[in-house]
Coordinates of C-alpha atoms and ligand atoms in Angstrom, one line a residue:
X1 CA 69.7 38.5 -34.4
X2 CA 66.7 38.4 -36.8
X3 CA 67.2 38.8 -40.0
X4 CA 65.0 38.1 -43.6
X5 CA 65.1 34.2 -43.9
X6 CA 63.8 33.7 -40.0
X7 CA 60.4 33.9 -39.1
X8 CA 59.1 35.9 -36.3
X9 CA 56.0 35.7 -34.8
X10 CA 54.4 37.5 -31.9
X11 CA 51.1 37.5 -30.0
X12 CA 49.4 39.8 -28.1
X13 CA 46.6 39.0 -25.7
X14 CA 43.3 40.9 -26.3
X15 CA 42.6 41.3 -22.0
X16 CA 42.5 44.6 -21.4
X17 CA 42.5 48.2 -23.0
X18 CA 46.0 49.1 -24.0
X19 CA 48.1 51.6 -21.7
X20 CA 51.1 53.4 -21.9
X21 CA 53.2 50.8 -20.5
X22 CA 52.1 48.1 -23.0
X23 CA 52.7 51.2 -25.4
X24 CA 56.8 51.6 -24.2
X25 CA 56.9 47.5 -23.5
X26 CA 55.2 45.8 -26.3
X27 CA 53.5 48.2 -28.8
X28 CA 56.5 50.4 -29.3
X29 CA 59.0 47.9 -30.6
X30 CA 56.6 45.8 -32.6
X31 CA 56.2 49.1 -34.5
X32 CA 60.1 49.6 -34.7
X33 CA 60.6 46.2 -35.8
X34 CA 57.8 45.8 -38.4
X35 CA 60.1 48.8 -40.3
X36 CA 62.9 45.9 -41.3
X37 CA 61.1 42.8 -40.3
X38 CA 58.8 40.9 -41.9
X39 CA 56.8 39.1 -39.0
X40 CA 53.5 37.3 -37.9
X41 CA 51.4 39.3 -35.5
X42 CA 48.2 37.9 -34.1
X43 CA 45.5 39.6 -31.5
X44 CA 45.4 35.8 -29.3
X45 CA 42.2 36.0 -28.6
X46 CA 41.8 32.2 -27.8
X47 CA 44.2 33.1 -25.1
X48 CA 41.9 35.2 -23.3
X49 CA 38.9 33.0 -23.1
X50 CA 40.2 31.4 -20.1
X51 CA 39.9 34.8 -18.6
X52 CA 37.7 36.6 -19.8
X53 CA 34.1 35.2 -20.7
X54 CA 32.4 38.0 -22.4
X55 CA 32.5 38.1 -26.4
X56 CA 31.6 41.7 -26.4
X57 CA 34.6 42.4 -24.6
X58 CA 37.1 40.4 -26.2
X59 CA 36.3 41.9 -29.2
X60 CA 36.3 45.3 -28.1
X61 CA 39.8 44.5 -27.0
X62 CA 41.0 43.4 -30.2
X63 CA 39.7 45.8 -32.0
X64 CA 41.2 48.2 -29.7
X65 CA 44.7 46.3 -30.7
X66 CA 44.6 46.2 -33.9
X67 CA 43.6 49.8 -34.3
X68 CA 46.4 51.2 -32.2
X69 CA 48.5 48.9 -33.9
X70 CA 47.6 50.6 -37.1
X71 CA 47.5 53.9 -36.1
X72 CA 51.0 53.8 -34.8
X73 CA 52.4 52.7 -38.0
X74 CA 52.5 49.3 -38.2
X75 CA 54.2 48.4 -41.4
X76 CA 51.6 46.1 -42.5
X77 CA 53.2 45.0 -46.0
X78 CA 56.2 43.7 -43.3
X79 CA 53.4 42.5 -40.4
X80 CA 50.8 40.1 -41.0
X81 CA 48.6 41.3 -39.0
X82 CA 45.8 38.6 -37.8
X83 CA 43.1 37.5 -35.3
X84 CA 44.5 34.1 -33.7
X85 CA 40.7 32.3 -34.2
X86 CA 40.5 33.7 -37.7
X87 CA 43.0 30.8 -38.7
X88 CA 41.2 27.6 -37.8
X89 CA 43.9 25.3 -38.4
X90 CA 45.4 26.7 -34.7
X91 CA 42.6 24.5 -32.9
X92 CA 43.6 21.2 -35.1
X93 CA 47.3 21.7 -34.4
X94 CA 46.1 22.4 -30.5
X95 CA 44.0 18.8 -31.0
X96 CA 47.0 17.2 -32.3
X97 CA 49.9 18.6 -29.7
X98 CA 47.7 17.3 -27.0
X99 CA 49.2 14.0 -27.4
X100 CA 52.7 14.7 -26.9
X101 CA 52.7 16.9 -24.3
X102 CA 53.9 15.4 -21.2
X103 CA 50.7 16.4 -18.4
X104 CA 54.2 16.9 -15.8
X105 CA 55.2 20.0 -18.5
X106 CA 51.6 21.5 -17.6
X107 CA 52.2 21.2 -14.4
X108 CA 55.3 23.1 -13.8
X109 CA 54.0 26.4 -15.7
X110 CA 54.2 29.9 -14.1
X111 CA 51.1 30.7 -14.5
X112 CA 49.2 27.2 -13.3
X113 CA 51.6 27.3 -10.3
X114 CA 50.9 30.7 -9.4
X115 CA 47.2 29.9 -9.6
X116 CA 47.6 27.2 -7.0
X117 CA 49.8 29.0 -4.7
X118 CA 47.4 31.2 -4.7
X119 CA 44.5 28.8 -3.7
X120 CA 46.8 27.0 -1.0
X121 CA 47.6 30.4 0.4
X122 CA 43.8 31.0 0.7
X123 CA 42.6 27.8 1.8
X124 CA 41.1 26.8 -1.2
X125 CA 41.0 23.8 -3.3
X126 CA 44.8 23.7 -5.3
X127 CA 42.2 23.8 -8.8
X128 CA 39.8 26.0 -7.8
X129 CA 38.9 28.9 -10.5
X130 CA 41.4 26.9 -12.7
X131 CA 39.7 25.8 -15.9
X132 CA 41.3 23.2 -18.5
X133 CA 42.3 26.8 -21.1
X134 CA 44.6 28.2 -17.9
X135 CA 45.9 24.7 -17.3
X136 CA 46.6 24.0 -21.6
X137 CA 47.4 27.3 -22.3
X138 CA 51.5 26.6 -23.1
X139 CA 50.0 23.9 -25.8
X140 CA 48.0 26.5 -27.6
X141 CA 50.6 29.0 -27.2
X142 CA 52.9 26.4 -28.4
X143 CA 50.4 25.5 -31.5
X144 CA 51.0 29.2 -32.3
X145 CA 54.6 28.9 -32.3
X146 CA 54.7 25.8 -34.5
X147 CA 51.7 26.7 -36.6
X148 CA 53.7 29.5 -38.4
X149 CA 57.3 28.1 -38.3
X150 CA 58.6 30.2 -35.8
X151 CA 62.5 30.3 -35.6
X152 CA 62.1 33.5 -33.3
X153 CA 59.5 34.5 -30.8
X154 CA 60.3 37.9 -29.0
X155 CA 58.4 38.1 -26.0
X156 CA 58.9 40.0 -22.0
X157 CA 60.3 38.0 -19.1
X158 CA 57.2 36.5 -18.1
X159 CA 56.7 34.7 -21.4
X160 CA 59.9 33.3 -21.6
X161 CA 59.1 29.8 -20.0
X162 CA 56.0 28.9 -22.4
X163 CA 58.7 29.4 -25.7
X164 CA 61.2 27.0 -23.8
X165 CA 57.9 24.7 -23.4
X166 CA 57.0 25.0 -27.4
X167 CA 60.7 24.0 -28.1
X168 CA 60.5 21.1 -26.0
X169 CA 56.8 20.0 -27.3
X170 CA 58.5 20.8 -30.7
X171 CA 61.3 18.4 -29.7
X172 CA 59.3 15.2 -28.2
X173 CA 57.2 15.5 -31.6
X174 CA 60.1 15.2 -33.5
X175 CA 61.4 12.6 -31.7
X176 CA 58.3 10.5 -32.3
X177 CA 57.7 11.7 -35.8
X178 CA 61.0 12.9 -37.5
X179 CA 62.1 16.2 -38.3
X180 CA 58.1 17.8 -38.9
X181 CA 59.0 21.0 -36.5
X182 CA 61.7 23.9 -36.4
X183 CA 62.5 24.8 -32.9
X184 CA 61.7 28.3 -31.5
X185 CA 64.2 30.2 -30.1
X186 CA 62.5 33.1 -27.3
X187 CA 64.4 36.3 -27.3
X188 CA 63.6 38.4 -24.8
X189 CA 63.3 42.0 -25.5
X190 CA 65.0 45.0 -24.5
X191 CA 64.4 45.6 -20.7
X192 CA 62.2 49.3 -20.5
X193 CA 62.7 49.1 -16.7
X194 CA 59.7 49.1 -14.4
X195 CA 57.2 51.8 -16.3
X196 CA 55.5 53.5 -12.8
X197 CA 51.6 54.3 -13.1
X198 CA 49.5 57.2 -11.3
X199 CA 50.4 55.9 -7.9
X200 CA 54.5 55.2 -8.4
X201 CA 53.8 51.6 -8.4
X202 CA 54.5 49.5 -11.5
X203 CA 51.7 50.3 -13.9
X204 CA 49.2 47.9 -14.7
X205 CA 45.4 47.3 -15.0
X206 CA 45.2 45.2 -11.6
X207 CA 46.7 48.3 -9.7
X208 CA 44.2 50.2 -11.5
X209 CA 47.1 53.0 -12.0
X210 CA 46.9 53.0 -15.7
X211 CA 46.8 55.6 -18.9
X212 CA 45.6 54.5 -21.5
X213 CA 47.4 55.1 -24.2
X214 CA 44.5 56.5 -26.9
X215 CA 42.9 58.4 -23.7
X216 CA 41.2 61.3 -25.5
X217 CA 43.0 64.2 -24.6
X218 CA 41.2 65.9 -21.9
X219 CA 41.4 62.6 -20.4
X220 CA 44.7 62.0 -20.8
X221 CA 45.5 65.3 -19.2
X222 CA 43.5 64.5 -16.0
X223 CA 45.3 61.0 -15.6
X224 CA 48.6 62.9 -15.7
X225 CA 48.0 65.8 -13.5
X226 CA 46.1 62.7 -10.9
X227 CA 49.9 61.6 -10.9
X228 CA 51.1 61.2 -7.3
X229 CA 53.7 63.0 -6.3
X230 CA 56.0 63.9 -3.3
X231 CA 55.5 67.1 -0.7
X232 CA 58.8 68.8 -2.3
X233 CA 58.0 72.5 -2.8
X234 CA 58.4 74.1 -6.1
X235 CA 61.9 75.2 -5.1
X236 CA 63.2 72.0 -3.6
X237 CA 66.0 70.0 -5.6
X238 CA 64.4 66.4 -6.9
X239 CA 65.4 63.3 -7.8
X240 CA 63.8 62.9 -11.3
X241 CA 64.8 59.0 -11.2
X242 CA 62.4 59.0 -7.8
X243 CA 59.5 61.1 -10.0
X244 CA 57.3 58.8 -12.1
X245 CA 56.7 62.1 -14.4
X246 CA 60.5 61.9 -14.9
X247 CA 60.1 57.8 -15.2
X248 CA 57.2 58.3 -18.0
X249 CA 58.3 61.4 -20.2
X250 CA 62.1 59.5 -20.5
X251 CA 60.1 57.5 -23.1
X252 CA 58.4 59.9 -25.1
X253 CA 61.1 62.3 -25.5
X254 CA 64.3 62.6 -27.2
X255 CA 67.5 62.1 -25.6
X256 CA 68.7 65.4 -25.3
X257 CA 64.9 66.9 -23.9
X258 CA 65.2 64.2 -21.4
X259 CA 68.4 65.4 -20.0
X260 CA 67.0 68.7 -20.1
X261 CA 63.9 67.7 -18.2
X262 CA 66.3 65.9 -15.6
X263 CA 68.2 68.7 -15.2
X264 CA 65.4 70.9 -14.5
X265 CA 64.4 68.3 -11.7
X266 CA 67.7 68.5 -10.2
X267 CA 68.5 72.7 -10.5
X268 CA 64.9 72.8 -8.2
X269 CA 62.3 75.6 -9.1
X270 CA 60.1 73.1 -11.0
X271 CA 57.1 72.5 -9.4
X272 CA 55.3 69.4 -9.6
X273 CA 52.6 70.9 -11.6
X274 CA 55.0 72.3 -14.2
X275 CA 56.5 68.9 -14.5
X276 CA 53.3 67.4 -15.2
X277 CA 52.2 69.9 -18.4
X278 CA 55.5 69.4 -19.5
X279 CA 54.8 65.2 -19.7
X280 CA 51.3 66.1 -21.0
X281 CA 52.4 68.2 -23.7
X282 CA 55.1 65.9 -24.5
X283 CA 52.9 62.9 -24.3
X284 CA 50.2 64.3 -26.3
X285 CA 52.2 65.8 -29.3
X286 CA 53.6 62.3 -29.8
X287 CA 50.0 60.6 -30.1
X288 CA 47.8 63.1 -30.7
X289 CA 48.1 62.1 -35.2
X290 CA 47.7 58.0 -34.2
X291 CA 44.9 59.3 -31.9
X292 CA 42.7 60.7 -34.6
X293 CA 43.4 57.7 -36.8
X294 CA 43.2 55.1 -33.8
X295 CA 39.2 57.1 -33.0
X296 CA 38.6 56.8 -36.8
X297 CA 39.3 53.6 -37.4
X298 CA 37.6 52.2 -33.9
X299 CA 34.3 54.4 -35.2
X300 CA 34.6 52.2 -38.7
X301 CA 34.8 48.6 -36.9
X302 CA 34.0 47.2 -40.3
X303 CA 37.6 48.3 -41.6
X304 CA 39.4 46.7 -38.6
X305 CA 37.2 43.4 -39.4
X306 CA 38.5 43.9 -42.9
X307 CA 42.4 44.8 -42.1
X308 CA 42.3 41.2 -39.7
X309 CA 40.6 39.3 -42.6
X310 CA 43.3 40.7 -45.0
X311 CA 46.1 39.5 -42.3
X312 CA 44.0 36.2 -42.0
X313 CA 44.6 35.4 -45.6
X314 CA 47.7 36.2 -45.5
X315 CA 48.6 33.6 -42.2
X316 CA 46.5 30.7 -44.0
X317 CA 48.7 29.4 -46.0
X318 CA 51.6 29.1 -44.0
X319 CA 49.0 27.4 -41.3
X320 CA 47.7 25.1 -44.2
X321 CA 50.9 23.7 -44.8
X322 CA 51.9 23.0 -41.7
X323 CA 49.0 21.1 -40.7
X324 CA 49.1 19.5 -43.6
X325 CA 52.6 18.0 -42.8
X326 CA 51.3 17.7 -39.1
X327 CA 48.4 15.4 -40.0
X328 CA 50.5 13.2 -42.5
X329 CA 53.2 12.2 -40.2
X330 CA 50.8 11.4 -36.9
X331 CA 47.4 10.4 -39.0
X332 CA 48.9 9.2 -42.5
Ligands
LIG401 N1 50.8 34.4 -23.9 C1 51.2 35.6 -24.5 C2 51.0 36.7 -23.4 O1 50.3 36.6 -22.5 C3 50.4 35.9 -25.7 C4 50.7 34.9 -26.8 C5 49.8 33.9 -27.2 C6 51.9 34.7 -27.5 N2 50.4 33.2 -28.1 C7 51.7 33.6 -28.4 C8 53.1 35.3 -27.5 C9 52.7 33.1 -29.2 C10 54.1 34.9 -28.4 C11 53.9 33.8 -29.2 O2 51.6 37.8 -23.6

């Protein structure tokens, strides 16, 4: 689908400390496809302000990106790897898409929609707790899009509608101003299949079911042997598709030791505890090497500052000539 003369370009939102189903969802195949694929990778910061008003935080949360990023083997002569605010021309080229974007676009986005339901459900004002980066978000995300000249923009389900929005903001530009942007195309990625947390429901931080990913490893142990499991004895048959360890070593493991494991659910004899050192060991032998290089670098934040300027200067250009073009054909 992608290949060497398209650009790529991805961005992952600094809100929260990264887990193991960001790891199998997002982490894992930016690492896989920074091997062949030359791409631009940002930590969107900008996108979390409307969330999250705590600088301390936001930049812990990068950091803790772009380390884990790097520890896992990012290819970083093939990924540009950046902080979104480190490029300045994003919040010209936000300025500027303003004033194409139809306010009815806004207005139909998941997210905004969501936020009202919510409010209606409660009784609430439809805007309350809505603040004007929620409600623009889809232009800034689009202004990320068009900064770099996407032609691809992989991203999960849920992103899917604010590409098709950057394509269509790309579009009434165009139609106003001539051929100034290339229109994104979102691909969505590879689906992992719901990744469970400690209590069997989808993991995620709002659940509070997570494991982090760079957990040091005592703590990565407890998380896994907190796992909630069944009442089946040790000697009862299981279901591994039903156990969430089944669920969560099926993506650490190779093919063959997952059919192993499954057998072993199915033959009965494996007790739930046995399961779960199994999934820790596993687990652990896979991270433990980007876990000592993820703690170094995250004790050095001065390198991780470096590594994003280093992406920074890398992005600039690109970002420079676009805005460039941008500001010629609407300012003159
Ligand atoms: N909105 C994306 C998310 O929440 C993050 C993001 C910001 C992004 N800008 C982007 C993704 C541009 C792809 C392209 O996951």
């Amino acid at each position: 689908m992608s290949n060497k003369e398209q650009t790529v370009l991805t961005g992952i939102k600094p809100t929260g400390t990264p887990h193991i189903a960001n790891y199998v969802g997002a982490l894992k195949p930016l690492i896989e496809q920074s091997k062949t694929q030359k791409t631009f990778m940002f930590i969107a910061d900008l996108h979390a302000l409307n969330l999250i008003h705590d600088a301390k935080q936001i930049r812990q949360y990068t950091h803790e990106i772009a380390a884990m990023l790097v520890a896992l083997g990012l290819n970083m002569d093939n990924a540009i790897l950046f902080r979104q605010s480190d490029v300045e021309e994003i919040y010209h080229l936000n300025t500027l898409l303003m004033n194409v974007t139809p306010k009815g676009l806004m207005n139909r986005a998941h997210s905004y929609k969501a936020a009202m339901d919510k409010n209606i459900a409660n009784g609430d004002d439809v805007d309350a707790g809505v603040n004007m980066g929620l409600y623009t978000y889809p232009i800034l995300m689009t202004a990320d899009i068009l900064l770099y000249d996407s032609d691809i923009v992989p991203v999960g389900a849920d992103q899917k509608q604010h590409v098709e929005f950057a394509r269509d903001i790309a579009g009434y530009f165009n139609k106003i101003y001539g051929e100034i942007f290339k229109l994104p195309t979102p691909v969505i990625g590879r689906e992992t299949g719901l990744i469970p947390g400690l209590d069997g429901r989808k993991m995620s931080k709002s659940y509070d079911n997570t494991i982090p990913l760079m957990a040091p490893e005592k703590e990565l142990k407890k998380k896994i042997m907190r796992i909630i499991t069944d009442s089946k004895t040790p000697e009862d048959v299981k279901d591994p598709d039903e156990s969430t360890i089944y669920q969560l070593y099926k993506h650490f493991a190779s093919e063959a030791e997952t059919a192993e494991f499954a057998q072993m659910f199915r033959a009965g004899g494996m007790g739930y505890g046995t399961a779960k050192t199994i999934l820790f060991e596993k687990v652990n032998s896979v991270l433990a090497e980007s876990r000592k290089e993820y703690e170094r670098l995250m004790a050095n934040p001065a390198e991780i500052e470096q590594i994003l300027a280093a992406g920074a200067a890398r992005a600039k250009p690109y970002a420079a000539e676009t805005l460039a073009r941008v500001k010629k054909a609407m300012l003159g």
